[in-house]
XYZ file of C-alpha atoms in Angstrom:
627
model
C 0.000 0.000 0.000
C 1.171 3.530 -0.629
C 2.732 5.509 2.154
C 3.341 9.098 1.550
C 4.583 11.812 3.857
C 3.475 15.418 3.925
C 6.840 16.575 2.575
C 6.786 13.812 0.135
C 3.479 15.180 -1.368
C 5.129 17.825 -3.195
C -6.015 21.858 -8.615
C -4.991 22.160 -11.927
C -7.338 23.059 -14.911
C -9.400 26.221 -14.539
C -7.307 27.493 -11.667
C -4.197 27.490 -13.867
C -5.976 29.488 -16.544
C -7.135 31.993 -13.972
C -3.638 32.470 -12.604
C -2.148 32.994 -16.048
C -4.495 35.968 -16.441
C -3.248 37.752 -13.320
C -1.891 41.219 -14.095
C 1.832 41.829 -13.713
C 2.635 43.691 -10.519
C 5.265 46.192 -9.597
C 7.665 44.957 -6.937
C 10.153 47.830 -6.726
C 8.711 49.610 -3.716
C 7.624 46.642 -1.606
C 8.697 46.522 2.020
C 10.454 43.243 2.766
C 11.520 41.257 5.799
C 14.565 39.021 5.466
C 14.683 35.708 7.335
C 16.863 32.611 7.506
C 13.891 30.259 7.761
C 10.211 29.804 7.032
C 7.326 28.110 8.806
C 3.548 27.965 8.663
C 2.982 30.429 11.495
C 6.329 32.204 11.594
C 7.742 30.377 14.621
C 11.312 29.080 14.283
C 13.217 27.124 16.911
C 16.688 27.740 15.469
C 18.343 31.160 15.364
C 20.178 32.526 12.297
C 23.556 31.486 13.696
C 22.607 27.882 14.601
C 25.358 25.339 13.925
C 23.321 22.159 13.525
C 20.032 20.536 14.491
C 19.792 19.398 18.119
C 19.143 15.749 17.244
C 22.256 15.082 15.163
C 25.822 14.258 16.104
C 27.869 17.013 14.448
C 30.948 14.799 14.678
C 29.335 11.701 13.192
C 31.892 9.828 11.080
C 31.324 9.161 7.397
C 31.510 5.698 5.931
C 29.842 2.338 5.486
C 26.781 1.203 3.596
C 23.101 1.408 4.473
C 20.974 -1.177 2.650
C 17.207 -0.669 2.819
C 13.928 -1.061 0.972
C 11.799 1.816 -0.250
C 9.148 2.533 2.409
C 7.712 5.835 1.161
C 6.980 6.975 -2.372
C 6.877 10.295 -4.175
C 5.847 11.097 -7.736
C 5.800 7.973 -9.884
C 7.824 5.748 -7.569
C 6.849 2.112 -7.167
C 7.483 -0.188 -4.192
C 8.297 -3.265 -6.280
C 10.298 -2.150 -9.310
C 11.686 0.784 -11.296
C 12.308 1.561 -14.962
C 13.112 5.277 -14.899
C 15.267 7.707 -12.938
C 12.872 10.582 -13.624
C 10.534 10.559 -10.629
C 8.922 13.923 -11.364
C 6.436 12.915 -14.076
C 3.502 10.523 -14.407
C 5.160 8.185 -16.879
C 7.178 5.191 -15.707
C 8.039 3.615 -12.374
C 10.521 5.861 -10.625
C 13.569 4.595 -8.763
C 13.860 4.814 -4.994
C 16.172 7.340 -3.408
C 16.365 9.844 -6.267
C 15.482 12.686 -3.875
C 18.936 12.191 -2.337
C 20.496 13.636 -5.490
C 18.670 16.979 -5.496
C 18.857 20.085 -3.350
C 16.051 22.533 -2.589
C 15.980 26.197 -1.662
C 15.345 25.353 1.979
C 15.106 22.177 3.986
C 14.406 20.577 7.336
C 16.024 17.515 8.846
C 15.637 14.490 6.615
C 13.614 16.503 4.094
C 14.814 14.421 1.173
C 13.602 11.161 2.646
C 10.515 12.291 4.577
C 11.816 12.255 8.161
C 10.254 14.830 10.452
C 12.446 16.648 12.965
C 11.685 18.565 16.146
C 9.509 21.217 14.527
C 6.212 20.528 12.754
C 6.806 22.644 9.644
C 9.945 24.820 9.737
C 12.453 25.050 6.869
C 15.929 26.587 6.917
C 18.268 27.798 4.212
C 19.995 25.272 1.930
C 20.549 26.563 -1.613
C 18.973 29.824 -0.449
C 20.856 31.423 2.439
C 17.860 33.648 3.189
C 14.511 34.826 1.837
C 13.005 38.310 1.661
C 9.264 38.286 2.251
C 6.952 41.093 1.156
C 4.572 42.673 3.637
C 1.556 41.005 1.994
C 3.415 37.655 1.916
C 2.760 37.199 -1.793
C 6.300 37.866 -2.981
C 9.290 35.797 -1.879
C 12.790 36.719 -3.001
C 15.136 33.847 -2.290
C 18.787 34.837 -2.004
C 20.838 31.928 -3.367
C 24.288 30.944 -2.204
C 26.877 31.642 -4.931
C 28.789 28.488 -3.960
C 25.895 26.140 -4.844
C 26.994 23.690 -7.531
C 25.594 20.824 -9.579
C 27.517 17.553 -9.643
C 29.243 18.526 -12.911
C 30.660 21.670 -11.277
C 28.265 24.082 -12.972
C 26.871 26.847 -10.804
C 23.301 26.406 -9.561
C 21.508 29.697 -10.162
C 18.108 31.291 -9.705
C 17.421 30.473 -13.358
C 17.662 26.767 -12.581
C 15.226 27.173 -9.676
C 12.759 29.167 -11.804
C 12.976 26.564 -14.579
C 12.355 23.765 -12.065
C 9.251 25.234 -10.488
C 7.719 26.264 -13.813
C 8.251 22.902 -15.482
C 6.952 21.004 -12.451
C 3.844 23.210 -12.595
C 3.232 22.679 -16.312
C 4.605 19.179 -16.979
C 5.203 17.564 -13.600
C 3.442 14.672 -11.941
C 0.000 15.710 -10.598
C 1.482 15.460 -7.125
C 3.572 18.535 -7.967
C 1.478 20.364 -10.555
C -1.688 20.424 -8.457
C 0.115 22.107 -5.584
C 1.627 24.785 -7.812
C -1.509 26.162 -9.426
C -1.452 29.148 -7.070
C 2.164 30.015 -7.903
C 1.681 32.962 -10.263
C 5.305 33.114 -11.388
C 8.884 32.147 -10.639
C 11.506 34.352 -12.253
C 15.240 34.959 -11.855
C 16.088 38.599 -11.206
C 19.765 37.639 -11.298
C 21.904 34.549 -10.764
C 21.440 34.939 -7.015
C 17.893 36.297 -6.673
C 14.810 34.207 -7.380
C 11.473 35.998 -7.188
C 8.424 33.839 -6.569
C 5.055 35.536 -6.888
C 2.009 33.864 -5.324
C -1.632 34.360 -6.194
C -3.708 36.360 -3.675
C -5.670 33.118 -3.303
C -2.546 31.244 -2.277
C -2.734 28.703 0.521
C -0.941 29.349 3.783
C 1.878 26.865 3.150
C 2.511 27.279 -0.579
C 5.784 29.068 0.161
C 6.925 26.007 2.134
C 5.977 23.676 -0.704
C 7.971 25.743 -3.196
C 10.965 26.161 -0.894
C 11.143 22.365 -0.489
C 10.889 21.426 -4.185
C 13.856 19.821 -5.968
C 15.998 22.113 -8.093
C 16.768 20.729 -11.540
C 19.420 21.849 -14.027
C 17.966 23.942 -16.866
C 21.047 23.221 -19.006
C 20.740 19.467 -18.512
C 17.080 19.369 -19.542
C 17.509 21.661 -22.558
C 16.512 19.666 -25.645
C 15.310 16.679 -23.603
C 11.728 15.441 -23.228
C 10.883 16.130 -19.591
C 7.992 13.648 -19.659
C 10.036 10.749 -20.969
C 11.277 7.783 -18.982
C 15.045 7.573 -18.765
C 17.748 5.455 -17.170
C 20.198 8.340 -17.411
C 20.481 9.999 -14.013
C 19.267 13.617 -14.261
C 21.887 16.087 -13.113
C 21.492 16.995 -9.453
C 23.313 18.927 -6.760
C 22.553 16.911 -3.602
C 24.779 15.009 -1.165
C 24.491 11.777 -3.192
C 24.609 10.819 -6.834
C 23.429 7.695 -8.626
C 25.957 4.868 -8.619
C 25.606 1.286 -9.799
C 22.102 -0.089 -10.447
C 20.265 -2.898 -12.164
C 16.830 -1.961 -13.440
C 14.105 -3.315 -11.177
C 16.574 -5.036 -8.812
C 18.627 -2.457 -6.900
C 20.016 1.056 -7.078
C 22.972 2.523 -5.184
C 23.732 6.115 -4.287
C 27.284 7.280 -3.604
C 28.041 10.109 -1.220
C 29.569 13.100 -3.004
C 32.842 13.753 -1.102
C 33.107 17.366 -2.261
C 29.390 18.109 -1.952
C 29.138 21.883 -1.970
C 26.691 22.061 0.969
C 28.237 19.488 3.300
C 29.167 22.040 5.991
C 25.900 23.966 6.050
C 24.046 23.847 9.407
C 21.120 21.958 7.817
C 23.497 19.193 6.663
C 25.888 18.854 9.610
C 25.553 15.398 11.170
C 23.492 14.053 8.263
C 24.347 12.184 5.036
C 26.707 9.964 6.994
C 26.771 6.810 4.843
C 29.215 6.495 1.981
C 26.735 4.351 0.107
C 22.968 3.927 0.299
C 21.545 0.926 -1.498
C 17.860 0.257 -2.181
C 16.958 -3.364 -2.811
C 13.748 -4.387 -4.580
C 11.724 -7.479 -3.668
C 8.298 -8.377 -4.988
C 7.613 -10.654 -2.036
C 7.757 -9.555 1.610
C 8.839 -12.982 2.774
C 11.834 -12.865 0.445
C 12.598 -9.327 1.614
C 12.581 -10.415 5.249
C 14.936 -13.290 4.445
C 17.220 -10.710 2.841
C 17.239 -8.780 6.108
C 17.922 -11.934 8.122
C 20.961 -12.789 6.014
C 22.306 -9.232 6.075
C 21.543 -8.187 2.500
C 19.386 -5.496 4.069
C 20.939 -3.854 7.140
C 17.906 -1.902 8.392
C 14.194 -2.663 8.379
C 11.136 -0.781 9.570
C 8.571 -3.489 10.273
C 4.863 -3.078 9.539
C 3.593 -6.645 9.904
C 2.501 -7.595 13.415
C 2.897 -11.335 12.805
C 6.531 -10.934 11.767
C 7.228 -8.451 14.562
C 5.809 -10.856 17.148
C 7.104 -14.186 15.859
C 9.561 -13.636 13.004
C 12.599 -12.315 14.837
C 13.764 -15.643 16.165
C 16.766 -16.392 13.967
C 20.466 -16.965 14.703
C 21.720 -13.393 14.222
C 18.982 -12.109 16.515
C 19.667 -14.690 19.225
C 23.377 -13.916 19.019
C 22.765 -10.200 19.510
C 24.008 -9.220 16.066
C 20.545 -7.956 15.139
C 18.540 -5.615 17.373
C 14.860 -4.689 17.422
C 13.099 -1.911 19.297
C 9.902 0.100 19.361
C 10.284 3.889 19.390
C 7.328 6.190 20.049
C 6.961 9.635 18.527
C 4.650 12.651 18.651
C 3.726 12.633 14.976
C 0.104 12.157 13.901
C -0.487 8.522 13.024
C -0.644 7.144 9.522
C -4.043 7.188 7.846
C -4.647 3.677 6.585
C -7.785 2.132 5.172
C -9.618 0.502 2.287
C -10.881 3.320 0.070
C -13.991 3.154 -2.095
C -13.791 4.363 -5.681
C -16.866 6.591 -5.513
C -16.615 7.251 -9.244
C -18.297 3.858 -9.616
C -22.078 3.639 -9.439
C -21.999 0.892 -6.810
C -20.394 3.243 -4.269
C -22.276 6.490 -4.926
C -24.623 6.042 -1.960
C -22.956 6.649 1.447
C -25.378 4.174 3.042
C -23.864 1.416 0.896
C -20.367 2.500 1.892
C -21.314 2.563 5.570
C -22.865 -0.915 5.305
C -19.702 -2.352 3.773
C -17.641 -0.880 6.605
C -19.788 -2.679 9.171
C -18.666 -6.002 7.716
C -15.052 -5.464 8.820
C -14.508 -6.878 12.306
C -11.445 -5.026 13.581
C -11.597 -6.499 17.083
C -11.448 -10.059 15.760
C -8.731 -9.156 13.270
C -6.606 -7.418 15.877
C -6.925 -10.274 18.365
C -6.445 -13.175 15.942
C -4.130 -11.787 13.251
C -2.319 -8.773 14.690
C -1.512 -10.013 18.225
C -3.567 -7.174 19.744
C -0.870 -4.631 18.862
C -2.994 -2.057 17.063
C -5.727 0.479 17.759
C -8.666 1.160 15.461
C -8.341 4.205 13.258
C -11.438 6.383 13.540
C -10.268 9.771 12.246
C -8.508 11.269 9.230
C -6.340 13.097 11.801
C -5.764 10.208 14.183
C -3.652 10.630 17.317
C -3.594 14.440 17.097
C -5.361 17.579 18.343
C -6.928 17.859 14.887
C -9.178 14.833 15.456
C -12.893 15.620 15.916
C -14.244 14.512 19.300
C -17.719 15.014 20.770
C -20.190 17.498 19.343
C -18.861 20.419 17.267
C -17.476 23.344 19.227
C -18.869 26.847 18.579
C -15.777 27.527 16.435
C -16.367 24.389 14.377
C -20.062 25.224 14.000
C -19.113 28.645 12.632
C -17.340 26.838 9.765
C -20.015 24.189 9.228
C -23.268 26.166 9.562
C -23.016 27.867 6.135
C -23.148 24.385 4.574
C -25.831 22.822 6.801
C -28.226 22.196 3.896
C -25.479 20.312 2.037
C -24.369 18.122 4.937
C -25.806 15.052 6.666
C -27.101 15.522 10.209
C -24.260 13.331 11.528
C -21.786 16.155 10.877
C -23.466 18.183 13.633
C -23.562 15.342 16.152
C -20.949 13.048 17.655
C -18.591 12.115 14.795
C -19.140 8.643 13.301
C -17.003 5.975 14.982
C -16.742 2.362 13.790
C -18.738 0.173 16.194
C -16.985 -2.287 18.495
C -17.792 -5.879 17.591
C -18.352 -8.911 19.800
C -14.983 -10.296 18.564
C -16.732 -13.260 16.937
C -15.566 -12.347 13.431
C -19.184 -12.218 12.230
C -21.126 -10.008 14.617
C -24.779 -10.649 13.731
C -25.891 -7.316 15.150
C -23.547 -5.382 12.867
C -24.322 -7.525 9.825
C -28.044 -7.042 10.449
C -27.557 -3.282 10.515
C -25.488 -3.491 7.315
C -28.292 -5.419 5.619
C -30.786 -2.742 6.694
C -28.632 0.026 5.200
C -28.222 -1.866 1.920
C -31.979 -2.331 1.635
C -32.596 1.340 2.457
C -30.260 2.219 -0.409
C -32.327 0.101 -2.833
C -30.298 -3.121 -2.914
C -32.286 -6.391 -3.109
C -31.484 -9.991 -2.248
C -32.145 -12.527 -4.989
C -31.362 -16.024 -3.850
C -27.937 -15.948 -2.252
C -26.811 -12.801 -4.036
C -27.354 -9.075 -3.652
C -28.408 -6.812 -6.516
C -27.589 -3.150 -6.735
C -30.432 -0.651 -7.200
C -29.783 -0.772 -10.971
C -30.340 -4.546 -10.983
C -26.680 -5.479 -11.479
C -25.078 -8.106 -9.219
C -23.084 -6.489 -6.411
C -19.423 -7.427 -6.879
C -16.398 -5.825 -5.195
C -12.847 -6.358 -6.354
C -10.172 -5.482 -3.787
C -7.116 -4.455 -5.817
C -3.568 -4.895 -4.502
C -0.038 -5.647 -5.728
C 1.048 -7.881 -2.854
C -0.708 -10.497 -0.718
C 0.367 -9.229 2.709
C -3.117 -7.914 3.582
C -4.949 -11.054 2.521
C -5.213 -12.498 6.074
C -6.989 -9.276 7.096
C -9.056 -8.885 3.931
C -10.415 -12.419 3.543
C -12.496 -12.463 6.775
C -13.833 -9.043 5.734
C -14.785 -10.464 2.349
C -16.400 -13.482 3.994
C -18.731 -11.175 5.898
C -19.542 -9.291 2.703
C -20.484 -12.583 1.103
C -22.853 -13.220 4.010
C -24.562 -10.005 2.931
C -24.838 -11.343 -0.625
C -21.917 -9.313 -2.030
C -19.460 -11.148 -4.282
C -16.234 -9.797 -2.752
C -12.814 -11.021 -3.871
C -9.186 -9.909 -4.195
C -7.203 -9.246 -7.342
C -3.429 -9.302 -6.874
C -1.618 -7.861 -9.891
C 2.012 -6.953 -10.532
C 3.196 -3.568 -9.315
C 3.268 -1.942 -12.758
C -0.302 -2.999 -13.555
C -1.425 -1.916 -10.110
C -0.014 1.571 -10.579
C -1.510 1.868 -14.067
C -4.947 0.835 -12.815
C -4.778 3.129 -9.798
C -3.651 6.064 -11.952
C -6.643 5.457 -14.231
C -8.988 4.741 -11.258
C -9.796 1.281 -12.587
C -10.578 -0.325 -9.246
C -13.444 -0.878 -6.792
C -11.622 -0.792 -3.456
C -7.933 -0.435 -2.644
C -5.848 0.167 0.460
C -3.826 3.302 1.042
C -1.560 4.364 3.887
C -0.685 8.050 4.169
C 1.609 9.610 6.759
C -0.095 12.176 8.967
C 1.220 15.734 9.075
C 1.597 17.927 12.180
C 0.663 20.919 10.008
C -1.626 19.906 7.150
C -2.242 22.504 4.480
C -2.863 22.669 0.758
C -1.493 19.138 0.347
C -4.924 18.004 1.584
C -6.288 19.295 -1.720
C -4.206 16.656 -3.495
C -5.686 13.889 -1.334
C -9.306 14.982 -0.877
C -9.925 17.897 -3.287
C -12.462 17.712 -6.129
C -10.094 18.915 -8.859
C -7.463 16.414 -7.775
C -9.907 13.530 -8.095
C -10.457 14.410 -11.752
C -6.749 14.215 -12.602
C -5.223 10.855 -13.583
C -2.696 9.628 -11.051
C -3.799 11.830 -8.165
C -3.847 10.875 -4.500
C -7.612 11.404 -4.301
C -8.217 7.758 -5.097
C -11.672 7.809 -3.475
C -12.841 10.425 -5.982
C -14.145 12.737 -3.257
C -16.021 15.526 -5.055
C -17.565 17.769 -2.428
C -17.551 21.598 -2.461
C -17.777 21.588 1.341
C -14.582 19.548 1.561
C -12.925 21.938 -0.902
C -14.017 24.959 1.142
C -12.754 23.501 4.410
C -9.409 22.584 2.840
C -9.169 26.220 1.771
C -9.839 27.294 5.359
C -7.163 24.894 6.616
C -4.695 26.180 4.049
C -5.250 29.760 5.170
C -5.419 29.252 8.946
C -3.403 31.980 10.671
C -2.838 30.197 13.983
C -2.484 26.608 15.065
C -5.789 26.808 16.952
C -7.532 27.952 13.772
C -5.843 25.065 11.965
C -6.993 22.519 14.550
C -10.568 23.828 14.426
C -10.752 23.666 10.624
C -9.238 20.169 10.568
C -11.812 18.950 13.100
C -14.592 20.349 10.912
C -13.137 18.601 7.840
C -12.734 15.396 9.829
C -16.452 15.427 10.637
C -17.419 15.903 6.988
C -15.079 13.187 5.702
C -16.088 10.693 8.388
C -19.774 11.296 7.693
C -19.099 10.599 4.000
C -17.901 7.029 4.701
C -15.307 7.226 1.929
C -13.234 4.441 3.423
C -13.192 1.494 5.769
C -10.594 2.642 8.311
C -7.976 0.106 9.365
C -5.613 0.474 12.305
C -2.642 2.437 13.657
C 0.084 2.545 16.283
C 1.864 5.637 17.621
C 5.349 4.187 17.302
C 7.906 2.783 14.876
C 9.033 -0.863 14.869
C 12.721 -0.924 13.979
C 15.116 -3.795 13.383
C 18.744 -3.427 12.327
C 22.098 -5.123 12.224
C 24.095 -3.823 15.192
C 26.572 -1.866 13.098
C 25.155 1.605 13.637
C 25.397 4.312 16.272
C 23.003 7.189 16.770
C 22.712 10.623 18.405
C 21.758 10.840 22.071
C 18.672 12.898 21.214
C 16.035 11.818 18.720
C 13.730 14.176 16.780
C 10.389 14.899 18.429
C 8.271 13.843 15.449
C 10.116 10.692 14.354
C 12.732 8.188 15.406
C 15.318 9.802 13.150
C 16.244 6.329 11.974
C 18.259 5.560 10.018
C 18.984 8.957 8.505
C 20.560 10.566 11.583
C 22.550 7.378 12.318
C 26.028 6.458 11.129
C 28.145 3.389 10.438
C 30.073 2.324 13.542
C 33.194 0.493 12.369
C 33.927 -1.018 15.808
C 30.432 -2.440 16.181
C 30.517 -3.798 12.644
C 33.806 -5.525 13.351
C 32.451 -7.130 16.539
C 29.553 -8.744 14.674
C 31.718 -9.865 11.774
C 30.617 -7.227 9.294
C 33.617 -4.926 9.469
């Protein structure tokens, strides 16, 4: 299933046309404030003269190899294979780790690989040493460092940054282009000054999105088809460059010894491995065997059965492999089976609610997941943004204008999945599901259920790996008790991505990382325009003007309390829509690794920091026979 972080999510159509018609403005007399960092609400932990982040070891040695699997995706990346090194477009299956090869104007800890640090949304200067912000916060002049260089030695200039943002807006993967519709322009005033002009309708965090985008080389891409797949590594400027690889099997990244930005405060104590290698496996069992034999040196575990019973092998018993659970303060991942509401069978929310009643989480957790998980109930689980109880006066102020467009449940206690009797087939819940299906116009004929249009009710659960089958099959068995022909279709990763991009599915699972400061990226996941674009993250096809309006409110919240209030209101609307069957979560990370690493004494607040703040420990590696 897809896992995508907020920083990894880097409205097209009419909005683009509207922005192109904006009049040119005069910038000469604008008052500006210069700053070394940016954040959603202007709060920065680190001062202009900070030397490094608090959760790194500034003296961490360089060396060794980190061998991992891809765990998060961005753009066109695929968990199981790759056939292109261009991850910024819709075409192809992008290779893991390519973000390591590119710099951005500003960054936070682990920005390239989606690790959150000790601030929810702050960015600090990387290619840009500072930024000058206009009084109306619509104009951002980024002051670039003259020493910034691409891997071929060519200077990285404001023209490269302007080219990058404009081409990602016009030709980039929907993940990028949809977020850039409210960027009115990006122009180089000189080699060192990039001026970014935002639309007056801009979202609160658009400046953060732009500041964190990869910077591409205009010279490299001149004369090349930006939308084409390629196995030639695009020119970058980051701390790593592409090394040896075999298409679809593995790809290595080599640390750039003379990386221009290695001594910048945002990089000190990071990028510690000489080589980072991503291995590809189509089967999780094979991948776990690769970890057990040392082919992979680090593994974040997601499967409760393996976590509970699988770590009994020689290297573990001998102490050469370690495992631990590390909690963090980040909002939990949002995981569930999503309905494709573009399909007639799932248009009625009563049908969607009925299907959700057939999933017995309590039985699944007790019998399959060793009781290690909690039930997900919210789109902002494990955070202050989760709706609880009846709407507050502040939430009502946002919801009341749409009362005639919303179900009554939005104004009551938010919908919560019922607790079952742990039998696996709770008759009370199945009876209620049957009632909802009949209310929606479905009819039983013999042993089968017919949709209101007379067609047999069939649901195909689409996936590219069988790991969720133990959880899905009991769910499907209950659906069959309701007369629904429910079954799984496991396809190869390439076909899966093609079908998901074209929305050729009934139900599919998705796992998205929660954000401490959600903003306009929610438009990519839940916005109406996004759902009409091939390859978007709005796989459910949510098309609701109320959702769009609330996302706009979230994107323009001026304080964190305003943000929390707007998110709670959106949570109520989404939960009342029954767009998914929520799965489960845990507020921690399960880590296993060969004992050849050391780490800083302090971990980031919002993540474990693993393995990106760690380093290769030669003495430890020698002790376990891997020196």
